[in-house]
mmCIF file of C-alpha atoms in Angstrom:
data_model
loop_
_atom_site.group_PDB
_atom_site.id
_atom_site.type_symbol
_atom_site.label_atom_id
_atom_site.label_comp_id
_atom_site.label_asym_id
_atom_site.label_seq_id
_atom_site.Cartn_x
_atom_site.Cartn_y
_atom_site.Cartn_z
ATOM 1 C CA MET T 1 0.000 0.000 0.000
ATOM 2 C CA LYS T 2 1.383 3.401 -0.949
ATOM 3 C CA GLU T 3 2.117 5.862 1.840
ATOM 4 C CA GLU T 4 -0.318 8.436 0.415
ATOM 5 C CA ASP T 5 -3.116 5.834 0.475
ATOM 6 C CA ARG T 6 -2.797 5.307 4.242
ATOM 7 C CA ILE T 7 -4.659 7.085 6.997
ATOM 8 C CA THR T 8 -2.250 9.351 8.884
ATOM 9 C CA PRO T 9 -1.980 9.624 12.664
ATOM 10 C CA GLU T 10 -3.329 13.170 12.354
ATOM 11 C CA GLU T 11 -6.404 11.889 10.492
ATOM 12 C CA ILE T 12 -6.974 9.245 13.180
ATOM 13 C CA ALA T 13 -6.690 11.926 15.890
ATOM 14 C CA ALA T 14 -9.222 14.110 14.040
ATOM 15 C CA LEU T 15 -11.547 11.109 13.680
ATOM 16 C CA ILE T 16 -11.342 10.460 17.425
ATOM 17 C CA GLU T 17 -12.170 14.109 18.131
ATOM 18 C CA ARG T 18 -15.196 13.946 15.808
ATOM 19 C CA ALA T 19 -16.360 10.699 17.427
ATOM 20 C CA GLU T 20 -16.049 12.184 20.912
ATOM 21 C CA ALA T 21 -17.994 15.256 19.751
ATOM 22 C CA ARG T 22 -20.561 12.994 18.057
ATOM 23 C CA SER T 23 -20.046 14.809 14.758
ATOM 24 C CA LEU T 24 -18.842 12.132 12.345
ATOM 25 C CA LYS T 25 -18.483 12.969 8.649
ATOM 26 C CA ASP T 26 -19.107 10.979 5.479
ATOM 27 C CA GLY T 27 -16.444 8.294 5.223
ATOM 28 C CA ASP T 28 -15.791 8.071 8.969
ATOM 29 C CA ALA T 29 -17.818 4.863 9.295
ATOM 30 C CA GLU T 30 -15.605 3.182 6.694
ATOM 31 C CA ILE T 31 -12.462 4.223 8.574
ATOM 32 C CA ILE T 32 -13.838 3.017 11.916
ATOM 33 C CA THR T 33 -14.834 -0.307 10.351
ATOM 34 C CA ALA T 34 -11.380 -0.718 8.788
ATOM 35 C CA VAL T 35 -9.656 0.045 12.105
ATOM 36 C CA ILE T 36 -11.753 -2.521 13.989
ATOM 37 C CA LYS T 37 -11.165 -5.189 11.322
ATOM 38 C CA LYS T 38 -7.405 -4.488 11.451
ATOM 39 C CA MET T 39 -7.356 -4.792 15.234
ATOM 40 C CA VAL T 40 -9.133 -8.151 15.092
ATOM 41 C CA GLU T 41 -6.788 -9.400 12.350
ATOM 42 C CA ILE T 42 -3.650 -8.279 14.208
ATOM 43 C CA GLU T 43 -4.835 -9.872 17.463
ATOM 44 C CA ARG T 44 -5.563 -13.155 15.665
ATOM 45 C CA LEU T 45 -2.187 -13.199 13.915
ATOM 46 C CA TYR T 46 -0.397 -12.330 17.158
ATOM 47 C CA LYS T 47 -2.109 -15.167 19.033
ATOM 48 C CA GLU T 48 -1.176 -17.555 16.214
ATOM 49 C CA GLY T 49 2.466 -16.421 16.415
ATOM 50 C CA LYS T 50 2.436 -15.148 12.843
ATOM 51 C CA ILE T 51 3.693 -11.626 13.563
ATOM 52 C CA THR T 52 7.411 -12.223 13.517
ATOM 53 C CA SER T 53 8.813 -8.744 12.913
ATOM 54 C CA ARG T 54 8.170 -5.067 13.519
ATOM 55 C CA ARG T 55 8.095 -4.558 9.767
ATOM 56 C CA LYS T 56 5.223 -7.021 9.386
ATOM 57 C CA LEU T 57 3.386 -5.394 12.290
ATOM 58 C CA ARG T 58 3.768 -1.913 10.733
ATOM 59 C CA ARG T 59 2.507 -3.250 7.399
ATOM 60 C CA LEU T 60 -0.484 -4.895 9.077
ATOM 61 C CA MET T 61 -1.343 -1.698 10.923
ATOM 62 C CA ALA T 62 -1.715 0.363 7.738
ATOM 63 C CA ILE T 63 -5.323 1.516 7.389
ATOM 64 C CA PRO T 64 -6.363 2.305 3.809
ATOM 65 C CA ARG T 65 -7.899 5.689 3.088
ATOM 66 C CA PRO T 66 -11.537 5.230 1.998
ATOM 67 C CA LYS T 67 -12.293 5.871 -1.657
ATOM 68 C CA PRO T 68 -14.635 8.799 -2.263
ATOM 69 C CA SER T 69 -18.062 7.596 -3.279
ATOM 70 C CA GLY T 70 -19.848 8.959 -6.319
ATOM 71 C CA ASP T 71 -22.775 9.956 -4.087
ATOM 72 C CA ASN T 72 -20.820 12.842 -2.586
ATOM 73 C CA GLN T 73 -19.987 14.445 -5.927
ATOM 74 C CA PRO T 74 -21.821 17.655 -6.830
ATOM 75 C CA ASN T 75 -24.242 17.449 -9.734
ATOM 76 C CA GLU T 76 -22.948 19.020 -12.912
#
């Protein structure tokens, strides 16, 4: 996954702030879902002993940026 396609720590922090303020935006649900799925996958792999390096852990922790949906595009 390319670096520019990953969610940044700043974006995660902003998402947490929006969640705490109960003011989520379009696309936030997809990010939250991806984060939860990643956590479950990492926990499973860890318990199975399949995370053998920091590099693999960093790669597993990458959260993809959601693709913009066509529904949010202005009508032309």
